[in-house]
Structures are given as C-alpha cells and as structure tokens.
Tab-separated table of C-alpha atoms in Angstrom:
chain	number	residue	atom	x	y	z
A	1	MET	CA	-104.847	-90.621	48.996
A	2	MET	CA	-106.266	-93.552	47.049
A	3	ASN	CA	-109.510	-93.298	49.030
A	4	TRP	CA	-109.949	-89.718	47.860
A	5	PHE	CA	-109.516	-90.756	44.218
A	6	ILE	CA	-112.086	-93.529	44.646
A	7	ALA	CA	-114.529	-91.157	46.335
A	8	ALA	CA	-113.998	-88.549	43.603
A	9	GLY	CA	-114.691	-91.180	40.938
A	10	GLY	CA	-117.845	-92.184	42.779
A	11	PHE	CA	-118.977	-88.567	42.930
A	12	LEU	CA	-118.464	-88.181	39.178
A	13	LEU	CA	-120.371	-91.391	38.446
A	14	THR	CA	-123.231	-90.243	40.674
A	15	CYS	CA	-123.355	-86.879	38.916
A	16	LEU	CA	-123.347	-88.641	35.548
A	17	GLY	CA	-126.269	-90.841	36.614
A	18	VAL	CA	-128.235	-87.816	37.805
A	19	TRP	CA	-127.401	-85.926	34.592
A	20	GLU	CA	-128.460	-88.821	32.346
A	21	THR	CA	-131.775	-89.109	34.191
A	22	PHE	CA	-132.343	-85.360	34.094
A	23	MET	CA	-131.665	-85.066	30.351
A	24	ALA	CA	-133.920	-87.986	29.418
A	25	VAL	CA	-136.793	-87.384	31.832
A	26	LEU	CA	-136.925	-83.666	32.631
A	27	HIS	CA	-135.220	-81.886	29.728
A	28	PRO	CA	-138.020	-81.256	27.170
A	29	ARG	CA	-135.904	-81.413	24.029
A	30	ALA	CA	-134.747	-84.213	21.763
A	31	THR	CA	-131.338	-84.446	23.449
A	32	VAL	CA	-130.059	-87.036	25.911
A	33	GLY	CA	-126.915	-87.614	27.911
A	34	PRO	CA	-123.836	-89.248	26.332
A	35	ILE	CA	-124.439	-92.699	27.848
A	36	THR	CA	-128.113	-92.766	26.832
A	37	LYS	CA	-127.141	-91.620	23.332
A	38	VAL	CA	-124.720	-94.536	23.003
A	39	ILE	CA	-127.424	-96.947	24.190
A	40	ASN	CA	-129.921	-95.538	21.681
A	41	PHE	CA	-127.505	-95.834	18.780
A	42	GLY	CA	-126.519	-99.305	19.928
A	43	PHE	CA	-130.145	-100.421	19.846
A	44	HIS	CA	-130.623	-98.753	16.482
A	45	PHE	CA	-127.762	-100.643	14.854
A	46	LEU	CA	-128.623	-103.866	16.679
A	47	VAL	CA	-132.123	-104.048	15.219
A	48	ARG	CA	-130.678	-103.306	11.785
A	49	THR	CA	-128.728	-106.576	11.819
A	50	GLN	CA	-130.147	-109.657	10.147
A	51	THR	CA	-130.344	-111.485	13.475
A	52	PHE	CA	-132.716	-109.014	15.087
A	53	ALA	CA	-134.430	-107.542	12.019
A	54	HIS	CA	-137.621	-109.546	12.393
A	55	ALA	CA	-141.082	-108.238	13.161
A	56	ARG	CA	-141.395	-110.340	16.317
A	57	VAL	CA	-138.142	-108.872	17.632
A	58	LEU	CA	-138.717	-105.288	16.519
A	59	VAL	CA	-141.973	-104.953	18.477
A	60	HIS	CA	-139.941	-105.376	21.684
A	61	CYS	CA	-137.344	-102.758	20.761
A	62	GLY	CA	-139.015	-99.803	22.497
A	63	PRO	CA	-139.797	-101.550	25.808
A	64	ALA	CA	-136.357	-103.174	25.884
A	65	LEU	CA	-134.715	-99.809	25.271
A	66	ILE	CA	-136.566	-98.188	28.178
A	67	VAL	CA	-135.560	-101.036	30.510
A	68	THR	CA	-131.932	-100.773	29.367
A	69	GLN	CA	-131.883	-96.999	29.859
A	70	VAL	CA	-133.351	-97.203	33.358
A	71	LEU	CA	-130.961	-99.986	34.376
A	72	CYS	CA	-128.028	-97.939	33.086
A	73	TRP	CA	-129.077	-94.816	35.030
A	74	ALA	CA	-129.676	-96.872	38.186
A	75	THR	CA	-126.311	-98.633	37.818
A	76	LEU	CA	-124.458	-95.321	37.498
A	77	LEU	CA	-126.201	-94.038	40.610
A	78	LEU	CA	-125.618	-97.244	42.580
A	79	PHE	CA	-121.944	-97.675	41.711
A	80	GLY	CA	-121.210	-93.989	42.136
A	81	ILE	CA	-122.530	-93.922	45.692
A	82	SER	CA	-120.912	-97.316	46.370
A	83	LEU	CA	-117.473	-95.936	45.503
A	84	ILE	CA	-117.988	-93.043	47.922
A	85	VAL	CA	-119.168	-95.405	50.648
A	86	TRP	CA	-116.402	-97.961	50.043
A	87	SER	CA	-113.653	-95.707	51.384
A	88	GLN	CA	-115.647	-95.104	54.597
A	89	LEU	CA	-116.433	-98.679	55.558
A	90	GLY	CA	-115.009	-99.500	58.974
A	91	SER	CA	-114.704	-95.852	60.001
A	92	GLY	CA	-117.522	-93.569	58.860
A	93	ILE	CA	-119.854	-96.556	58.357
A	94	THR	CA	-119.725	-99.527	60.704
A	95	ALA	CA	-121.743	-102.614	61.526
A	96	THR	CA	-124.151	-102.504	64.449
A	97	GLY	CA	-123.088	-104.001	67.760
A	98	SER	CA	-119.731	-105.746	68.047
A	99	THR	CA	-119.909	-107.353	64.606
A	100	PRO	CA	-116.770	-106.586	62.570
A	101	THR	CA	-117.432	-104.429	59.510
A	102	ASP	CA	-116.681	-105.938	56.106
A	103	THR	CA	-114.764	-103.453	54.001
A	104	ASP	CA	-115.085	-105.050	50.554
A	105	PHE	CA	-116.821	-103.414	47.593
A	106	VAL	CA	-119.765	-105.828	47.752
A	107	THR	CA	-120.617	-104.493	51.205
A	108	ALA	CA	-120.447	-100.942	49.834
A	109	VAL	CA	-122.881	-101.885	47.053
A	110	TYR	CA	-125.140	-103.548	49.633
A	111	PHE	CA	-125.235	-100.448	51.848
A	112	SER	CA	-125.766	-98.130	48.882
A	113	GLY	CA	-128.481	-100.367	47.478
A	114	PHE	CA	-130.656	-100.465	50.545
A	115	THR	CA	-130.069	-96.744	51.103
A	116	ILE	CA	-131.079	-95.753	47.539
A	117	THR	CA	-134.140	-97.999	47.640
A	118	THR	CA	-134.965	-96.592	51.133
A	119	LEU	CA	-135.264	-100.110	52.586
A	120	GLY	CA	-133.263	-99.197	55.679
A	121	VAL	CA	-132.061	-102.655	56.733
A	122	GLY	CA	-130.000	-101.186	59.570
A	123	ASP	CA	-127.126	-103.670	59.915
A	124	LEU	CA	-124.737	-100.965	58.712
A	125	VAL	CA	-124.919	-97.520	60.317
A	126	PRO	CA	-123.357	-94.180	59.312
A	127	ARG	CA	-121.334	-92.836	62.262
A	128	THR	CA	-119.906	-89.528	61.081
A	129	PRO	CA	-121.884	-86.399	60.119
A	130	ALA	CA	-120.533	-86.608	56.569
A	131	MET	CA	-121.752	-90.195	56.114
A	132	GLN	CA	-125.077	-89.395	57.766
A	133	PHE	CA	-125.535	-86.549	55.280
A	134	LEU	CA	-124.526	-88.868	52.416
A	135	THR	CA	-127.081	-91.449	53.552
A	136	ILE	CA	-129.875	-88.862	53.570
A	137	THR	CA	-128.774	-87.521	50.180
A	138	ALA	CA	-128.592	-91.013	48.666
A	139	ALA	CA	-132.045	-91.859	49.981
A	140	GLY	CA	-133.417	-88.618	48.529
A	141	LEU	CA	-131.799	-89.315	45.168
A	142	GLY	CA	-133.133	-92.855	45.160
A	143	PHE	CA	-136.681	-91.817	46.015
A	144	SER	CA	-136.598	-89.073	43.378
A	145	PHE	CA	-135.104	-91.443	40.805
A	146	PHE	CA	-137.801	-94.088	41.149
A	147	THR	CA	-140.557	-91.458	41.166
A	148	LEU	CA	-139.210	-89.808	38.015
A	149	VAL	CA	-138.724	-93.113	36.221
A	150	LEU	CA	-142.270	-94.204	37.026
A	151	ALA	CA	-143.664	-90.897	35.756
A	152	TYR	CA	-141.425	-91.164	32.679
A	153	VAL	CA	-142.672	-94.627	31.732
A	154	ILE	CA	-146.319	-93.655	32.245
A	155	SER	CA	-145.849	-90.500	30.132
A	156	VAL	CA	-144.093	-92.382	27.331
A	157	TYR	CA	-146.867	-94.933	27.020
A	158	SER	CA	-149.681	-92.396	27.226
A	159	THR	CA	-147.971	-90.362	24.495
A	160	LEU	CA	-147.464	-93.519	22.446
A	161	ALA	CA	-151.195	-94.222	22.721
A	162	ARG	CA	-151.975	-90.768	21.284
A	163	ARG	CA	-149.518	-91.359	18.432
A	164	ASN	CA	-151.217	-94.637	17.616
A	165	GLN	CA	-154.603	-92.934	17.751
A	166	PHE	CA	-153.408	-90.414	15.156
A	167	ALA	CA	-152.170	-93.303	12.986
A	168	ASN	CA	-155.580	-94.947	13.212
A	169	GLU	CA	-157.331	-91.708	12.273
A	170	ILE	CA	-155.178	-91.496	9.144
A	171	GLU	CA	-155.949	-95.130	8.395
A	172	TYR	CA	-159.691	-94.467	8.591
A	173	ARG	CA	-159.356	-91.398	6.341
A	174	THR	CA	-157.943	-93.642	3.624
A	175	GLY	CA	-160.573	-96.355	4.006
A	176	ARG	CA	-158.085	-98.583	5.840
A	177	THR	CA	-155.881	-98.802	2.756
A	178	GLY	CA	-153.127	-96.343	3.696
A	179	ASP	CA	-153.494	-94.886	0.195
A	180	SER	CA	-153.775	-91.106	-0.056
A	181	LEU	CA	-155.693	-91.294	-3.320
A	182	GLY	CA	-159.087	-92.086	-1.833
A	183	TYR	CA	-158.814	-89.188	0.598
A	184	LEU	CA	-157.647	-86.762	-2.094
A	185	ARG	CA	-160.348	-87.654	-4.591
A	186	ALA	CA	-163.045	-86.855	-2.071
A	187	TYR	CA	-161.551	-83.613	-0.784
A	188	LEU	CA	-160.240	-82.101	-4.022
A	189	THR	CA	-163.727	-82.274	-5.458
A	190	GLN	CA	-165.432	-81.273	-2.192
A	191	SER	CA	-167.905	-78.445	-2.705
A	192	ASP	CA	-167.788	-77.301	0.920
A	193	PRO	CA	-164.302	-75.854	1.584
A	194	SER	CA	-164.938	-75.543	5.317
A	195	LEU	CA	-164.868	-79.338	5.682
A	196	VAL	CA	-161.570	-79.597	3.817
A	197	ASN	CA	-159.951	-76.815	5.815
A	198	GLN	CA	-161.178	-78.150	9.139
A	199	ASP	CA	-159.702	-81.570	8.419
A	200	LEU	CA	-156.372	-80.117	7.267
A	201	TYR	CA	-156.151	-77.978	10.401
A	202	THR	CA	-156.852	-81.084	12.492
A	203	LEU	CA	-154.112	-83.025	10.722
A	204	SER	CA	-151.577	-80.218	11.154
A	205	SER	CA	-152.477	-79.837	14.829
A	206	ASN	CA	-152.008	-83.565	15.407
A	207	MET	CA	-148.689	-83.451	13.565
A	208	ALA	CA	-147.486	-80.544	15.720
A	209	GLU	CA	-148.408	-82.509	18.844
A	210	LEU	CA	-146.552	-85.513	17.439
A	211	LEU	CA	-143.450	-83.363	16.931
A	212	GLU	CA	-143.463	-82.070	20.499
A	213	SER	CA	-144.078	-85.509	21.980
A	214	HIS	CA	-140.956	-86.812	20.208
A	215	HIS	CA	-139.024	-83.804	21.480
A	216	PHE	CA	-140.004	-84.687	25.031
A	217	TYR	CA	-139.504	-88.439	24.623
A	218	PRO	CA	-137.008	-89.379	21.856
A	219	VAL	CA	-137.386	-93.022	22.891
A	220	LEU	CA	-140.726	-92.993	21.021
A	221	HIS	CA	-138.771	-93.245	17.763
A	222	TYR	CA	-137.746	-96.782	18.744
A	223	PHE	CA	-141.248	-98.161	19.285
A	224	ARG	CA	-142.247	-100.412	16.399
A	225	PHE	CA	-145.412	-102.378	15.739
A	226	SER	CA	-146.183	-105.283	13.454
A	227	GLU	CA	-149.082	-103.323	11.916
A	228	SER	CA	-147.730	-101.019	9.199
A	229	ARG	CA	-150.329	-98.319	9.895
A	230	TYR	CA	-148.483	-97.326	13.084
A	231	ALA	CA	-145.229	-96.541	11.248
A	232	MET	CA	-144.077	-92.933	11.456
A	233	SER	CA	-143.001	-93.017	7.807
A	234	ARG	CA	-146.502	-94.022	6.748
A	235	MET	CA	-148.139	-91.201	8.710
A	236	LEU	CA	-145.684	-88.683	7.279
A	237	ARG	CA	-146.089	-90.042	3.765
A	238	PHE	CA	-149.844	-89.511	3.914
A	239	CYS	CA	-149.579	-85.954	5.247
A	240	LEU	CA	-146.808	-84.968	2.812
A	241	GLU	CA	-148.572	-86.493	-0.190
A	242	VAL	CA	-151.822	-84.743	0.681
A	243	SER	CA	-150.221	-81.350	1.223
A	244	SER	CA	-147.919	-81.744	-1.803
A	245	ILE	CA	-150.708	-82.581	-4.229
A	246	MET	CA	-152.818	-79.699	-2.915
A	247	ARG	CA	-149.902	-77.269	-3.217
A	248	ALA	CA	-149.273	-78.584	-6.744
A	249	ALA	CA	-152.943	-78.132	-7.679
A	250	ARG	CA	-152.582	-74.384	-7.135
A	251	GLN	CA	-150.263	-74.269	-10.135
A	252	VAL	CA	-152.789	-75.823	-12.511
A	253	ASP	CA	-154.320	-73.169	-14.779
A	254	GLY	CA	-157.984	-72.595	-14.137
A	255	TYR	CA	-158.281	-74.954	-11.138
A	256	LYS	CA	-159.441	-73.488	-7.857
A	257	PRO	CA	-158.667	-75.810	-4.924
A	258	ALA	CA	-161.310	-76.172	-2.233
A	259	ALA	CA	-158.708	-76.038	0.549
A	260	SER	CA	-157.320	-72.701	1.690
A	261	VAL	CA	-153.661	-71.845	1.199
A	262	GLU	CA	-153.143	-71.447	4.951
A	263	ALA	CA	-154.616	-74.851	5.815
A	264	VAL	CA	-152.536	-76.667	3.189
A	265	ASP	CA	-149.315	-74.850	4.045
A	266	ARG	CA	-149.798	-75.461	7.749
A	267	LEU	CA	-149.991	-79.223	7.160
A	268	TRP	CA	-146.986	-79.047	4.816
A	269	HIS	CA	-144.770	-77.171	7.262
A	270	ALA	CA	-145.818	-79.296	10.253
A	271	SER	CA	-145.035	-82.494	8.340
A	272	MET	CA	-141.747	-81.174	6.959
A	273	GLN	CA	-140.584	-80.074	10.403
A	274	MET	CA	-141.447	-83.488	11.827
A	275	LEU	CA	-139.401	-85.150	9.068
A	276	GLU	CA	-136.471	-82.737	9.469
A	277	GLU	CA	-136.336	-83.191	13.252
A	278	THR	CA	-136.523	-86.957	12.852
A	279	MET	CA	-133.644	-86.883	10.382
A	280	LEU	CA	-131.639	-84.719	12.797
A	281	HIS	CA	-132.196	-86.700	15.998
A	282	PHE	CA	-132.989	-90.246	14.894
A	283	VAL	CA	-132.375	-91.296	11.300
A	284	VAL	CA	-128.856	-92.498	10.562
A	285	CYS	CA	-129.776	-94.589	7.524
A	286	HIS	CA	-129.541	-93.738	3.856
A	287	SER	CA	-131.696	-94.509	0.864
A	288	THR	CA	-130.888	-94.096	-2.820
A	289	HIS	CA	-134.549	-94.530	-3.710
A	290	SER	CA	-135.305	-90.928	-4.648
A	291	ASP	CA	-136.692	-91.280	-8.151
A	292	PRO	CA	-139.853	-89.192	-8.623
A	293	ASP	CA	-143.079	-91.117	-8.288
A	294	PRO	CA	-145.850	-89.219	-10.113
A	295	ARG	CA	-148.423	-92.008	-9.924
A	296	LEU	CA	-150.501	-90.195	-7.303
A	297	ALA	CA	-150.597	-87.036	-9.405
A	298	ILE	CA	-151.529	-89.067	-12.489
A	299	GLU	CA	-154.482	-90.629	-10.660
A	300	VAL	CA	-155.614	-87.323	-9.159
A	301	SER	CA	-155.325	-85.504	-12.497
A	302	GLN	CA	-157.991	-87.795	-13.917
A	303	SER	CA	-160.438	-86.330	-11.394
A	304	ILE	CA	-159.633	-82.610	-11.557
A	305	CYS	CA	-157.940	-81.943	-14.927
A	306	ASP	CA	-159.861	-81.533	-18.187
A	307	SER	CA	-156.902	-81.811	-20.558
A	308	ASP	CA	-153.551	-83.504	-20.936
A	309	ASP	CA	-151.802	-80.149	-20.621
A	310	LEU	CA	-153.366	-79.451	-17.219
A	311	ALA	CA	-152.587	-83.005	-16.114
A	312	SER	CA	-148.943	-82.492	-17.094
A	313	GLN	CA	-148.856	-79.266	-15.080
A	314	LEU	CA	-150.145	-81.085	-12.002
A	315	GLN	CA	-147.706	-83.958	-12.383
A	316	ALA	CA	-144.699	-81.681	-12.840
A	317	ALA	CA	-145.660	-79.492	-9.886
A	318	PHE	CA	-146.217	-82.567	-7.679
A	319	VAL	CA	-142.828	-84.028	-8.578
A	320	ASP	CA	-141.201	-80.718	-7.609
A	321	GLN	CA	-142.917	-80.828	-4.216
A	322	GLN	CA	-142.134	-84.507	-3.752
A	323	SER	CA	-138.422	-84.060	-4.453
A	324	VAL	CA	-138.103	-81.998	-1.255
A	325	TRP	CA	-138.976	-84.877	1.055
A	326	LEU	CA	-138.931	-88.184	-0.826
A	327	GLN	CA	-135.349	-89.323	-0.131
A	328	ASP	CA	-135.457	-88.368	3.566
A	329	LEU	CA	-138.785	-90.125	4.028
A	330	ASN	CA	-137.485	-93.255	2.343
A	331	ALA	CA	-134.443	-93.148	4.657
A	332	LEU	CA	-136.820	-93.111	7.621
A	333	ALA	CA	-138.681	-96.082	6.160
A	334	VAL	CA	-135.370	-97.933	5.778
A	335	CYS	CA	-134.402	-97.234	9.397
A	336	THR	CA	-137.704	-98.405	10.833
A	337	ARG	CA	-138.169	-101.208	8.286
A	338	SER	CA	-141.745	-100.028	7.983
A	339	GLU	CA	-142.169	-99.920	4.209
A	340	SER	CA	-140.900	-102.342	1.614
A	341	GLY	CA	-139.017	-101.316	-1.450
A	342	LYS	CA	-137.326	-98.244	0.014
A	343	GLU	CA	-133.966	-99.717	0.935
A	344	SER	CA	-131.028	-99.065	-1.273
C-alpha cells in the first residue's frame, strides 16, 4: 500500500512540474504556477533587502531568477518520476545481467535522471510494460522540457533586447538626458503635425508591444541594468509625461496642439495599461511620494503660453493628469530601485 502512496505522490509532483513549465513557457498571459510565483516573490523581496540591494547584485537578478525557475521545474520533474520508479526497483526495473538491483532512492533518481536526459546508460532496464511505457513517457517529457526551456530562454533575451532598444530610442529623443522637456519643446511648437503624430503612434505601438512581451514573459520585470535609461519606470515616466502634457494643452484657451487627439490618447492609454498591468502582476511596493510636480508644465508653459492665466490653466490641467499615475509610477520606481527620491 505504501508503494502506491509513493507512486501517487510522484505522479502529482510530475504533474506539478509539467504544469509549472506550461504556465511559464506556453501560457501567453502574465500568470505562472504557484511554485514559480513563490520563487518570483522570493526574489523580489530578496533584492529589496540591504544585503542584496546593490547595483552589482541587481544586474544578476533576472538571469539568476531564470536559472532558479528552470532548476525548480527540473527538480519537480526529476523527483516526481523518481518516486514512481522507486517503488518498482527490483521488480519492474532491474539491473542488467546477474547484478543485484539497488532499491534505494538514489538509484531511482539515477534511473530517472538518465531517462529524462535521454542518455540511456542501460545498466538498469524496465522489465514490465508499465515501466517500459513510463520510460518512454519520461524520455518524451525530458526532451520536450529541455527544448521548451531553450526556446524560452532565447525568447526572453530577444524580447529583452527589443525592450532595451525602445529604452534607447526614448533616450535619444530626449538628447540622452531622460528629460521630457527637450522633446516636448520641439514637438509642441512643431509646425508639421504629421511628424508629431507619426512619432506618437510609434511610441504607442512600441508600448503596446512592451505590454504584450511582459504578458508572455513576466520574468522580464526582474531584469535590471546599471544604466538608468533601461528602467521600466523611466520609459513609462517619459511616455506618461508627454501624453499628459499634450492632453493638458488641449484645455488651454486659444492653444491648438500640433498632435492629433487620437495619437495623444493612444500613447496615454497604452502607457496607462502598461502601468496598471505592472501594478497588478509585479509591483508589491508602496510609495507615499504622490505630491504633484508641476515643474514640467511650468517649463513648457514658457514656450506655448502668452499669459500667466494660460500658464496656470496648463499647470492645473497637467497636475490633474499626473495625479492619475504618479503614485503608482513612483511605487514601480521604488520596487526596481531605478529612480532616486521616490521611496517613502
């Protein structure tokens, strides 16, 4: 009877390993299995401690998380099949020739290991149809597992490269300062609206792609870089500041923005959805830094407003827009330690 309980436990562990791999690699939404979720949160809180909260440590967070996830999935698969095999050693699985068959758990792990990795050492042989079927199934699972993991890692890093490319494009738009003001001054006074609209559509399209890539691969949230331009909070801050100031400019009497309403709103909604999804699936930090910051509107008003009254209209409208996203964005900055001065 005990053998059946051990085999049933092994079956459940194997199913859990398959499920964890399926949810992380094949399920195209920002959800993972329960074990992977615990690992992700564990990493998140670990890098928030003083011991690990250093730039040289943080840059290894993403790669270390992927390695930990893969090792966890592989361990579940290996130990699950080992428990099933363990009860069959000496009967359904025996040593070749006249060599006595070891029936300890280490031997079960050994047989399962070379079966999953398809090495086929051959010193232990399945004798019964059930164990022969298990051996074929384990080999198929192992081959599929390593293929999926390899594809997963390649996809994560290719997607990460595109995210970093988008960050660099934003950096170049601001003259490598990360400041939205330089970009806004040029485009709010741009005489050709087609250039403004084309760039806003490009930004919103890139943001939509960024959102979907983080749906497919939530592990991307944990990749950090020493260069601040690659921070998600910085990319979102630029896009939200640009769209917010342009939406606020519509409310200034007598000012006709060069950008179309559709182009501005598309960037706004794409950026807001990215922030909302990040808050839902990643951010577990809090920030009390939510005081309005009208400095950007004050600077921009000097370029497009002819009177103090119009400047006040722009500043008030910008603060209203900013209040929608400022605290959540600062919470993201706190979690990723990507911007100074945002932590409560």
